[in-house]
Tab-separated table of C-alpha atoms in Angstrom:
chain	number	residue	atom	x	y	z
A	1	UNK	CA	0.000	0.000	0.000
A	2	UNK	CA	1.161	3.512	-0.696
A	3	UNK	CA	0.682	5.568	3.317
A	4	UNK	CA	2.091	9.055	4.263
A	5	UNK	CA	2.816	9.752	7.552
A	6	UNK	CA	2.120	13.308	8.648
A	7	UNK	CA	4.456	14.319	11.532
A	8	UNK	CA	7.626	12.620	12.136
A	9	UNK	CA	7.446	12.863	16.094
A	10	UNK	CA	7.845	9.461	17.933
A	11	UNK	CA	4.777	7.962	17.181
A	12	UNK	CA	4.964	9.079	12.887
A	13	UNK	CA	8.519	7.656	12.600
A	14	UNK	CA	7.508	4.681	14.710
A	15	UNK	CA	4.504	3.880	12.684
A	16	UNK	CA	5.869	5.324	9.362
A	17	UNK	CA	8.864	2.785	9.873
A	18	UNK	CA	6.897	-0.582	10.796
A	19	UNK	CA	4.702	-0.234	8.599
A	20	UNK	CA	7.639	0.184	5.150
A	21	UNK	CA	8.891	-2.923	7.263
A	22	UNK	CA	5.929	-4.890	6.215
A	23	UNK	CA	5.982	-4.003	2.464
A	24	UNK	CA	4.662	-0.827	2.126
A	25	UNK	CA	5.771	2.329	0.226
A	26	UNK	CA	5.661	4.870	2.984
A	27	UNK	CA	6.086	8.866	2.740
A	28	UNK	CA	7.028	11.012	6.386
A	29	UNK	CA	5.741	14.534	5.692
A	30	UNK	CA	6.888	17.072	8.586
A	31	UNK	CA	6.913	20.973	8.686
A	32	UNK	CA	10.648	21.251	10.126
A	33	UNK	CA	12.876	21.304	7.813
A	34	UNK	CA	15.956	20.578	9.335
A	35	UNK	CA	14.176	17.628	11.170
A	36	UNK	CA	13.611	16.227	7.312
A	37	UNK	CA	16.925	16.947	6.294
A	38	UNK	CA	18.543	14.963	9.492
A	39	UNK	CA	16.210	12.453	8.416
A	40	UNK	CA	16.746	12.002	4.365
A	41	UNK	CA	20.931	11.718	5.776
A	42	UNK	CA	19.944	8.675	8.091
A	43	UNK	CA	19.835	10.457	11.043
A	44	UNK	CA	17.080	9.282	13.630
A	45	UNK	CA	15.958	11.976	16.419
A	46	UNK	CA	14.531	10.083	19.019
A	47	UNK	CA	16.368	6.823	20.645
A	48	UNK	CA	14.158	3.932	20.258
A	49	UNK	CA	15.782	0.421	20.435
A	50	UNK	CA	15.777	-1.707	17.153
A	51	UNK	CA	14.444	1.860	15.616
A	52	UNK	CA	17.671	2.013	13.744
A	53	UNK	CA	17.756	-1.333	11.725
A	54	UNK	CA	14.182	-0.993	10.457
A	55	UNK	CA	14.872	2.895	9.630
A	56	UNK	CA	18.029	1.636	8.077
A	57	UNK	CA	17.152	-1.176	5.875
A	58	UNK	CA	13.772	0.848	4.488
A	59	UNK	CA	15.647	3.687	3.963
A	60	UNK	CA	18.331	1.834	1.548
A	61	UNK	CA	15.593	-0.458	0.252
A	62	UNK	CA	13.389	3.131	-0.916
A	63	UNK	CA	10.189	2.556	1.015
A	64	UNK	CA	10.624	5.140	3.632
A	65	UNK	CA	11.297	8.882	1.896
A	66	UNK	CA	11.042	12.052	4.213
A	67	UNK	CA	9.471	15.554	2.283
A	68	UNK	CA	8.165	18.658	4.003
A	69	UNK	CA	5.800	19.088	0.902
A	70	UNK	CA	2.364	17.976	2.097
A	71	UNK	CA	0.601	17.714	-1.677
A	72	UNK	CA	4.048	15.344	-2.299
A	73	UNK	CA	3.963	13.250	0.332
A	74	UNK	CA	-0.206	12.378	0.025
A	75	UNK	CA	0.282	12.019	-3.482
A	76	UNK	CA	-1.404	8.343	-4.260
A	77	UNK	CA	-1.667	7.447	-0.827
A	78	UNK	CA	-4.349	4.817	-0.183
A	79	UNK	CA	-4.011	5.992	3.906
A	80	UNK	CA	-3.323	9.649	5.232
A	81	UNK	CA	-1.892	9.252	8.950
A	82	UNK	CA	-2.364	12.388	11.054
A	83	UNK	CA	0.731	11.909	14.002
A	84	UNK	CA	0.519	15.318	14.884
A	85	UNK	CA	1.127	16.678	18.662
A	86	UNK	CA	-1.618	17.537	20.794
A	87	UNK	CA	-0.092	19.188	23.905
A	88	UNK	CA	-2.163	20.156	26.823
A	89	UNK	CA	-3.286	23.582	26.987
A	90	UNK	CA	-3.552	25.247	30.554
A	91	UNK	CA	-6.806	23.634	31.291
A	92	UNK	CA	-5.618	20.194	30.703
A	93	UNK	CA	-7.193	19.742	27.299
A	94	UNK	CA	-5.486	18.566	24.118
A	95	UNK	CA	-4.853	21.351	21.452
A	96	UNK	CA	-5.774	20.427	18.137
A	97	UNK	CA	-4.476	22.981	16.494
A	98	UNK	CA	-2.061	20.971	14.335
A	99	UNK	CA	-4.602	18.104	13.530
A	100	UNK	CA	-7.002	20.497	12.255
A	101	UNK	CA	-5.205	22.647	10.288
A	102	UNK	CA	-3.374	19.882	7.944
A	103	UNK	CA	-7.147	18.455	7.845
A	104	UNK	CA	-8.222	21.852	6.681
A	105	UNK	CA	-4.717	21.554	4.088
A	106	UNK	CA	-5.743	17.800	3.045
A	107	UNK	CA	-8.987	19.759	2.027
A	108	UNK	CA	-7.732	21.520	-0.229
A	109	UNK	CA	-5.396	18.880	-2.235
A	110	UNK	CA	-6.872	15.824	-1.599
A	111	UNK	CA	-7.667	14.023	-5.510
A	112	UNK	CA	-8.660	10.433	-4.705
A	113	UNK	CA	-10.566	8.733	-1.879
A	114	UNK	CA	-8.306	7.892	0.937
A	115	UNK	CA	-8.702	6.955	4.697
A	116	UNK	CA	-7.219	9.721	6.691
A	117	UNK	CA	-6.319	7.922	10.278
A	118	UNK	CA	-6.157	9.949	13.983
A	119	UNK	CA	-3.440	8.411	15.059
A	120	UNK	CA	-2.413	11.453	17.937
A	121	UNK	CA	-3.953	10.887	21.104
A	122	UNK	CA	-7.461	12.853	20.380
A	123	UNK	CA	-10.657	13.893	22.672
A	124	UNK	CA	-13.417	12.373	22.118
A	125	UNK	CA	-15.465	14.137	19.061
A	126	UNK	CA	-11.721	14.492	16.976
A	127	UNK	CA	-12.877	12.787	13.999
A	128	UNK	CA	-16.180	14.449	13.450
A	129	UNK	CA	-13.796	17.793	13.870
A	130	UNK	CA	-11.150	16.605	11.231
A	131	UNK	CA	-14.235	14.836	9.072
A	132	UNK	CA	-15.375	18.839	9.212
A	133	UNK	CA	-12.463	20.503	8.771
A	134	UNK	CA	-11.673	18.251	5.206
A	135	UNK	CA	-15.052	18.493	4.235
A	136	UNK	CA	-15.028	21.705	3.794
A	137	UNK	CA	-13.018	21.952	1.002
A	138	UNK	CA	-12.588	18.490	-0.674
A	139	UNK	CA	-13.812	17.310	-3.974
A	140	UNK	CA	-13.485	13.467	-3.672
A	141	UNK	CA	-14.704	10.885	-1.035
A	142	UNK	CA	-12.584	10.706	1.857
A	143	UNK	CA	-13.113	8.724	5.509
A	144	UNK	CA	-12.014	9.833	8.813
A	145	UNK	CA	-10.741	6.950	10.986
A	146	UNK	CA	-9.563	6.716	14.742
A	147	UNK	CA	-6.636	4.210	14.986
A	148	UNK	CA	-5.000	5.268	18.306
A	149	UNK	CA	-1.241	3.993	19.498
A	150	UNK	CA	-0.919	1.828	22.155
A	151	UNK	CA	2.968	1.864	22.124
A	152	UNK	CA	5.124	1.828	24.898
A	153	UNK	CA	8.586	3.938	24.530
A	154	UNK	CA	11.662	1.443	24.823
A	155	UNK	CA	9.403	-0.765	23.157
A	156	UNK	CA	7.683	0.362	20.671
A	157	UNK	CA	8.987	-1.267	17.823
A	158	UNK	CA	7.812	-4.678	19.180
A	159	UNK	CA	4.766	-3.227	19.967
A	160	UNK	CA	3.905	-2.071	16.777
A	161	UNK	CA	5.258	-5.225	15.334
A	162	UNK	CA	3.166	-7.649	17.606
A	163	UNK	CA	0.466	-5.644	18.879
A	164	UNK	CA	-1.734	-7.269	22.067
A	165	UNK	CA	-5.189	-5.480	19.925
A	166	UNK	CA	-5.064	-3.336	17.108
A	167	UNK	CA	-8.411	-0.887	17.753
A	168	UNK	CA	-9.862	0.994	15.196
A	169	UNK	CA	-13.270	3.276	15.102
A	170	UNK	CA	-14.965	3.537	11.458
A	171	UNK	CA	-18.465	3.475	10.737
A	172	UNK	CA	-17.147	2.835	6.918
A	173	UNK	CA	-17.467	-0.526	5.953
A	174	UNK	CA	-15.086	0.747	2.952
A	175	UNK	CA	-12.045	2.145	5.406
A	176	UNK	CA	-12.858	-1.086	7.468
A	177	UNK	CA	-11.356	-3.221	4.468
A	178	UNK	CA	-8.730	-0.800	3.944
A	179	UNK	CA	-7.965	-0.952	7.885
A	180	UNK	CA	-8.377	-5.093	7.578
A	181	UNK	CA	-5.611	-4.937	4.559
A	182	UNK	CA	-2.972	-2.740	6.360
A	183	UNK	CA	-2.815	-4.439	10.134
A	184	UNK	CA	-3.081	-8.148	8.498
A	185	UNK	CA	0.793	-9.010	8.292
A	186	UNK	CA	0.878	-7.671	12.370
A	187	UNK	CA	-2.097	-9.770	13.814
A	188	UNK	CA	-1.407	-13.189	11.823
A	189	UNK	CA	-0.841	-14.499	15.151
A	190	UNK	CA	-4.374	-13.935	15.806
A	191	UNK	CA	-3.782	-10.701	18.457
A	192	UNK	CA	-7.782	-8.942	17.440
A	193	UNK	CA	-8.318	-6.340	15.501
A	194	UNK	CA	-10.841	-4.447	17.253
A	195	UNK	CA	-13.593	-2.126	15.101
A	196	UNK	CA	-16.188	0.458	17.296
A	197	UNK	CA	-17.396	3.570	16.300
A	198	UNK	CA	-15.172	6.204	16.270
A	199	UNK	CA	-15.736	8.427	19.886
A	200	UNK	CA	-15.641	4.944	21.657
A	201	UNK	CA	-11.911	4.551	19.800
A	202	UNK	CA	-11.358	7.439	21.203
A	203	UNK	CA	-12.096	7.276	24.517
A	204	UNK	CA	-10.470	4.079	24.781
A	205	UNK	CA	-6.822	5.337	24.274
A	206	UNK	CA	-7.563	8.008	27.409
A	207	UNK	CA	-9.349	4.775	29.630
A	208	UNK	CA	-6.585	2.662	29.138
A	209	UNK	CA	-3.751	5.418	30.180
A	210	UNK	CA	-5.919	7.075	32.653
A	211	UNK	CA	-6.209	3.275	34.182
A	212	UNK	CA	-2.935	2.191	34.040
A	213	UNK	CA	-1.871	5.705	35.945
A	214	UNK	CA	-4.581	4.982	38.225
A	215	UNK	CA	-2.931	1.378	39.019
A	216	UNK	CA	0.810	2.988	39.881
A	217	UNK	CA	-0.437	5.767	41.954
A	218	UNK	CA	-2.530	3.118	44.203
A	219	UNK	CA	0.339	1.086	44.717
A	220	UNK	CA	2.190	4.553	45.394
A	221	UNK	CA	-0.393	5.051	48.023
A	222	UNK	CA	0.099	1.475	49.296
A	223	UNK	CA	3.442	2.183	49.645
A	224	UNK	CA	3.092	4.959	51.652
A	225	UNK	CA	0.888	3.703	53.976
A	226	UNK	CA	3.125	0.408	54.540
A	227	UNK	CA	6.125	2.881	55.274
A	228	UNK	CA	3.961	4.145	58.102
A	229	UNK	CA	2.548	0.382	59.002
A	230	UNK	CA	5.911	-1.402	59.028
A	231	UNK	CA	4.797	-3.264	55.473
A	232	UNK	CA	6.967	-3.837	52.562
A	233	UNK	CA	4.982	-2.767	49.194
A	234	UNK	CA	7.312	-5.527	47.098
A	235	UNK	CA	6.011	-8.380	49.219
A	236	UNK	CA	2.535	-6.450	48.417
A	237	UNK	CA	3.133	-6.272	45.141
A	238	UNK	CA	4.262	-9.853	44.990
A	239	UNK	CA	0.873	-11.154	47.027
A	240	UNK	CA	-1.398	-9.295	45.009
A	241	UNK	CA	-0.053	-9.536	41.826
A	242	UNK	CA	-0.704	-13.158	40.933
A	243	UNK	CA	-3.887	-12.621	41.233
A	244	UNK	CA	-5.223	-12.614	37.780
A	245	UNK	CA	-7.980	-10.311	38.085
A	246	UNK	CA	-5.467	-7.581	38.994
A	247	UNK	CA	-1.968	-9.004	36.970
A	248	UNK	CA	1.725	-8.128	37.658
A	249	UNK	CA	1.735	-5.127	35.677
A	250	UNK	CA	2.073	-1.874	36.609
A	251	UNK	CA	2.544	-2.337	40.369
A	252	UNK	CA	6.005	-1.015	40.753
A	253	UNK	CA	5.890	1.670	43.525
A	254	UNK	CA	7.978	4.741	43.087
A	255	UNK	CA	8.381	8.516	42.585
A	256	UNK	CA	5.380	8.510	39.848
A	257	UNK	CA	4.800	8.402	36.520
A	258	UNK	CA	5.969	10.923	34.133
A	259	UNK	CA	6.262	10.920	29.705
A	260	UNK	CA	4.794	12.297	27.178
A	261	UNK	CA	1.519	10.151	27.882
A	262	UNK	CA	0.476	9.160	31.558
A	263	UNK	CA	0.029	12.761	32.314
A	264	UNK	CA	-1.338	14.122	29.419
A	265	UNK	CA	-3.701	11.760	28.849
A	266	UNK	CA	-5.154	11.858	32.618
A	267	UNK	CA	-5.300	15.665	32.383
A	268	UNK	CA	-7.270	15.547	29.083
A	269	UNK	CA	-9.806	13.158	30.350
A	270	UNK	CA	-10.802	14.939	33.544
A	271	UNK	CA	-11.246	18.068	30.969
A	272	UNK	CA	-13.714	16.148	28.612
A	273	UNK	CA	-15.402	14.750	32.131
A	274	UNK	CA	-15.378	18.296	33.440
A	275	UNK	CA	-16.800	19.791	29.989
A	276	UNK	CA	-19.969	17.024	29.921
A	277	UNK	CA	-20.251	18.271	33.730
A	278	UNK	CA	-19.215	15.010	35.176
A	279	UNK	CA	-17.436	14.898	37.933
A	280	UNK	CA	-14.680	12.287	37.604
A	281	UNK	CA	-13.270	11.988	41.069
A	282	UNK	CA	-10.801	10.068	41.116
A	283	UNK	CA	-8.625	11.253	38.533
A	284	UNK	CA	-8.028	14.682	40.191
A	285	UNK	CA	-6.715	11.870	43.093
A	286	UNK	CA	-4.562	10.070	40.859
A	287	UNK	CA	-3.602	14.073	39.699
A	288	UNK	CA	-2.558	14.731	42.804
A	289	UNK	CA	-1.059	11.851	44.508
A	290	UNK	CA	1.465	11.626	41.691
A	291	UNK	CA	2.622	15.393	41.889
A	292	UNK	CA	3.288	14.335	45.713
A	293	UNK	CA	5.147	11.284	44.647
A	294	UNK	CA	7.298	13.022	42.309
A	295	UNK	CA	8.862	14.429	45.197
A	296	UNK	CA	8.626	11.788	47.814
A	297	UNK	CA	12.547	11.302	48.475
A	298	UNK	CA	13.312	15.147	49.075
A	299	UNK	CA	11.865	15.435	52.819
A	300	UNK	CA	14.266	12.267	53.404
A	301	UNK	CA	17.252	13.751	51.389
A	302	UNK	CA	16.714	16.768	54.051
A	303	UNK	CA	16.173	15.312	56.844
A	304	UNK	CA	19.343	12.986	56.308
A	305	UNK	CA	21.499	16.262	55.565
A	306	UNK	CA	19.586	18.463	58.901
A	307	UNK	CA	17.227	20.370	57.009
A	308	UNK	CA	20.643	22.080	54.596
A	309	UNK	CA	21.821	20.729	51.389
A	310	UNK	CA	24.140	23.863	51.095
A	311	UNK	CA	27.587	22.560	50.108
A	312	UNK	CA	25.980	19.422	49.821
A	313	UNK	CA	27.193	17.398	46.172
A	314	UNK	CA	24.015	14.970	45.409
A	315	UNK	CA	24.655	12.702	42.449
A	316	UNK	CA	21.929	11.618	40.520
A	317	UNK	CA	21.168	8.671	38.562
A	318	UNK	CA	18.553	8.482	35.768
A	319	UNK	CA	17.252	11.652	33.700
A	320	UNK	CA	14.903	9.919	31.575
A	321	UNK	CA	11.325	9.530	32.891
A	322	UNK	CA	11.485	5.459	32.558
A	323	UNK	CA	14.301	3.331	30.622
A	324	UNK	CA	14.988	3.113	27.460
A	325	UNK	CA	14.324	6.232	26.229
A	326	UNK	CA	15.749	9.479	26.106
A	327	UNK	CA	12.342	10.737	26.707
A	328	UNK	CA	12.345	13.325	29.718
A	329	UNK	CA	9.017	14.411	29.146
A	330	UNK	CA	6.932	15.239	33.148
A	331	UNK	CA	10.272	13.134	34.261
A	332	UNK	CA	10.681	12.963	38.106
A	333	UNK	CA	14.347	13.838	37.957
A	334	UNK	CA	13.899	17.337	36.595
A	335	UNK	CA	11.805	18.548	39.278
A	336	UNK	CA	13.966	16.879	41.967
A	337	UNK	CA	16.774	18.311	40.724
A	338	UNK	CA	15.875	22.208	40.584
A	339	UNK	CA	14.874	21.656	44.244
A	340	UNK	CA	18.159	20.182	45.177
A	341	UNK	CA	19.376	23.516	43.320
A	342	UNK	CA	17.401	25.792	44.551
A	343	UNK	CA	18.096	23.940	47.983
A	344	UNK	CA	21.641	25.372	47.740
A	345	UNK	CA	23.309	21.590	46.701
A	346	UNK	CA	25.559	20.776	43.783
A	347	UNK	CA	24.379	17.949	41.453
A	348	UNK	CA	25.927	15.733	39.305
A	349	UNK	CA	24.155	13.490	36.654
A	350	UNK	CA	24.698	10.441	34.615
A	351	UNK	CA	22.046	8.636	32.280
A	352	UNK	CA	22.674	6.562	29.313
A	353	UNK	CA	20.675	8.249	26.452
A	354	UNK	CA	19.170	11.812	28.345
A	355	UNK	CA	21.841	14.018	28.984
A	356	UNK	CA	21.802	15.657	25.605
A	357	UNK	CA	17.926	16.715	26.253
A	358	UNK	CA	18.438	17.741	29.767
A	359	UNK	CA	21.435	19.828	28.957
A	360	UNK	CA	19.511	21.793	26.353
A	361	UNK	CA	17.372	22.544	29.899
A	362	UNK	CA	20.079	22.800	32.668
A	363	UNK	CA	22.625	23.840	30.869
A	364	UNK	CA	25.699	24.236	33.426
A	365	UNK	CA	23.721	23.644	36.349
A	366	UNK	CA	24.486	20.488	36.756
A	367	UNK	CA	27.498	18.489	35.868
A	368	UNK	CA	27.107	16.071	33.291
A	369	UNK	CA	29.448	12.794	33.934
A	370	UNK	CA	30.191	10.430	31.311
A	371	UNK	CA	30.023	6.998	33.544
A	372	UNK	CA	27.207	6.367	36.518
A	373	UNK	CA	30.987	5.815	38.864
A	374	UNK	CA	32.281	9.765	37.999
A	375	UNK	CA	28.837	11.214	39.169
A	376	UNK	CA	29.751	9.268	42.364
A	377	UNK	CA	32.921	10.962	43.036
A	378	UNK	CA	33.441	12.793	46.216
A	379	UNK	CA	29.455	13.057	46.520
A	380	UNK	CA	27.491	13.399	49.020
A	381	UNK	CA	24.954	11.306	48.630
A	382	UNK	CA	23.109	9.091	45.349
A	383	UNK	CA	19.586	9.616	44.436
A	384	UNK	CA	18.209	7.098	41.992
A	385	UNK	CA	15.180	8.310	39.248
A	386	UNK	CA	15.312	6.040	36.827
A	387	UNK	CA	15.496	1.963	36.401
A	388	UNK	CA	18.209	1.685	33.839
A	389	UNK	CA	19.411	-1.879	33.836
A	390	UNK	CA	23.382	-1.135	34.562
A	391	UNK	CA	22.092	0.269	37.471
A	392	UNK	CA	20.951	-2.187	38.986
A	393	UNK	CA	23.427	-4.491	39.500
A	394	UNK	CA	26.619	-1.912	40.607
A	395	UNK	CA	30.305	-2.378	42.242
A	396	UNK	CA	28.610	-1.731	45.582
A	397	UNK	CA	32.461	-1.183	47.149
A	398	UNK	CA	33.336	0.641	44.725
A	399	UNK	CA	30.033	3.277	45.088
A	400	UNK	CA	31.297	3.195	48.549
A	401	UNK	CA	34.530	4.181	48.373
A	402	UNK	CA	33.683	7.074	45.681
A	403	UNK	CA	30.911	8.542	47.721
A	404	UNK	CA	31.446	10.731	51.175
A	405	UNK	CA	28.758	8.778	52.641
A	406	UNK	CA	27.507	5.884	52.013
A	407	UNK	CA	23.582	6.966	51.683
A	408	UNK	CA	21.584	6.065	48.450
A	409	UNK	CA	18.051	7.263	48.271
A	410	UNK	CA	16.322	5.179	45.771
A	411	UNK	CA	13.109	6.054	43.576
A	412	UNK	CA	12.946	2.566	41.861
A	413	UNK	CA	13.205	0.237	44.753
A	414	UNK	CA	15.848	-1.594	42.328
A	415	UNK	CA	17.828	-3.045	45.958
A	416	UNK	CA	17.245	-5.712	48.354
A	417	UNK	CA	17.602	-4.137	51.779
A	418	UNK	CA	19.590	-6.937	52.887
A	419	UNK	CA	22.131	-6.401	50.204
A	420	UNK	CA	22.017	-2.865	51.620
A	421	UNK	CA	22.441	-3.767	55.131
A	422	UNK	CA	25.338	-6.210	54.615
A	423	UNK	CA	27.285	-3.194	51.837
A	424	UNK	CA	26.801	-0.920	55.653
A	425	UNK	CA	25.056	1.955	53.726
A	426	UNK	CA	22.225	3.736	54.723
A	427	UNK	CA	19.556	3.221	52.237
A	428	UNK	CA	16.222	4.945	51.801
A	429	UNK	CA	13.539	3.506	49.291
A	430	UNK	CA	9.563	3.548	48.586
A	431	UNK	CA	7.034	1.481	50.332
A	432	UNK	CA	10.041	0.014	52.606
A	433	UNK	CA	12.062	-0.233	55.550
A	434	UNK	CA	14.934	1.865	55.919
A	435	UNK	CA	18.178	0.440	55.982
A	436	UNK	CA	20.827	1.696	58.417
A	437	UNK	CA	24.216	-0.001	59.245
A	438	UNK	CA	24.269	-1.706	61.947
């Protein structure tokens, strides 16, 4: 099939790759042109693992071309993906600025039927909008379809590839065969494609991100409440997990979720609650609880120091707001960090794949360190954001000997206390005991 991909963000080049991986002739359209350019030399933006050999090989092999020219890169196209952002405005709700006015440009230049896909994360009503905003202006048959992503950064090339459901909203039993035809070489395994009407496909991209924060903050709160108790949230976790009505996922505690989607996604569906006046309790909780968590560790980092952190070297471990990804998107580290700063502490920082992005925020702030050991040196203390796998399994003696003190104060839970305890440091996690040497 012959698709364009409108926006080249991570969810266009994601899509716009997979899908030349399965055959198709594929065309990226995007506005920046230097973003293009990087792109037409081989050079990928984001880091996604296993991104890089499909981009590669399509690239060479001429199904995936990059153009800023909208009218060139629809040209023939049997599908029309819109992967444009929708941040949040101040009220929470998604602006669809972007969406609407390359719907309003499709108008204008569109020459055949084709099925023009949602593919951003939209409110409820989006395709009726974009339906509109084409409509106005076209000439030929077109239909509006809501396909939303259901991909998970550090793994979103698998999940495209192998997708648990592919869900799709049409009430066009034409863009339904279309739809059939494209997703058949990713669900031979028998994984559903899913067809509704178009709001419900809609609404189901906010219910299952909305739920999914929901499920982290409550074991957040769990954890909380078993620091106060004398419980510890991983045997919780452990105990309740098997249970198959509630599954293993998602029952990590830590300092919150953070990306480009959790919080968005939860803001924009208590704004379409609040706008059809219903009063969707508890995701103003989940709202809240996680802008607490996000800076659970800092009352223990003070408290450790006697209420002063001037003078004080923290390093840090983990920029990115989960691994593998250089995503730093609502990440818990950035907001820890200016309060250590504004606290009157130094901080050091090592992370395998964010530094570039935080540096374009922090600038010399912070020092950047090129191994997880140098932020160590001559520290006062480690705080831990982010679940990267090196860290997890560290020269313990060594840490030791490069810190002041031997105090780690860990958002990711990624240490048995007993480890801890026999290493002698002092160790501070979520939902646990804290460890002090004996």
């Amino acid at each position: 099939m012959k698709i364009a991909v409108v926006g080249t963000g991570y969810v266009g080049l994601v899509t716009g790759t997979c899908f030349a991986e399965t055959g198709n002739q594929v065309t990226c359209v995007d506005i920046d042109v230097r973003k293009v350019e990087r792109l037409q030399k081989g050079e990928i933006p984001i880091y996604e693992p296993g991104l890089d050999v499909l981009f590669d090989r399509n690239v060479a092999e001429g199904r995936l071309v990059f153009t800023t020219n909208l009218a060139e890169g629809i040209k023939d196209a049997e599908v029309i993906f819109l992967a444009l952002p929708t941040p949040p405005g101040e009220d929470g709700s998604a602006d669809l600025k972007y969406i609407l006015k390359v719907a309003d440009d499709l108008g204008h230049i569109l020459d055949k039927y084709a099925v023009i896909i949602d593919k951003s994360t939209v409110p409820v009503g989006t395709a009726e909008k974009v339906n509109a905003a084409i409509a106005a202006n076209a000439k030929v048959k077109f239909d509006v379809v809501s396909n939303p992503e259901f991909l998970r950064e550090g793994v979103a090339v698998e999940d495209f590839m192998k997708p648990d459901r592919v869900v799709v909203g049409t009430s066009s039993e034409k863009a339904k065969k279309v739809m059939e035809k494209l997703y058949a070489p990713l669900v031979r395994q028998g994984n559903p494609v899913i067809f509704m009407d178009e709001r419900s496909a809609e609404m189901t991209k906010y219910a299952a991100n909305s739920f999914l924060a929901m499920k982290i903050t409550f074991m957040n709160e769990i954890a909380n409440l078993c620091e106060k108790v004398g419980a510890n949230v991983d045997d919780i976790r452990r105990g309740i997990g098997t249970d198959s009505r509630i599954g293993k996922r998602f029952l990590f505690a830590g300092i919150g979720y953070g990306g480009s989607c959790f919080p968005k996604d939860v803001q924009a569906l208590a704004k379409t609650s609040k706008d059809y006046n219903y009063d969707f309790r508890i995701l103003q909780s989940v709202m809240d609880v996680n802008d607490d968590q996000k800076k659970k560790l800092l009352p223990m980092v003070d408290n450790y120091f006697g209420g002063s952190l001037k003078d004080k070297t923290i390093a840090v471990w983990g920029l990115a707001f989960k691994p593998y990804t250089d995503d730093i998107r609502e990440a818990p580290a950035l907001e820890n960090i200016n309060a250590l700063l504004e606290g009157g502490a130094k901080v050091t920082v090592y992370d395998p794949e964010a530094m570039t992005n935080v540096k374009s925020i922090l600038g010399d702030k912070v020092t950047f360190c090129h191994t997880p050991y140098a932020a160590l040196d001559d520290a006062d203390a480690l705080m831990i954001f982010t679940e990267w796998p090196q860290f997890r399994t560290p020269e313990f003696e060594k840490m030791g000997k490069l810190l002041k003190n031997k105090v780690v104060f860990d958002g990711r839970n990624l240490y048995e206390l007993e480890t801890m305890r026999e290493m002698g440091y002092t160790y501070f996690s979520i939902g646990r005991e804290k460890v002090v040497p004996a």
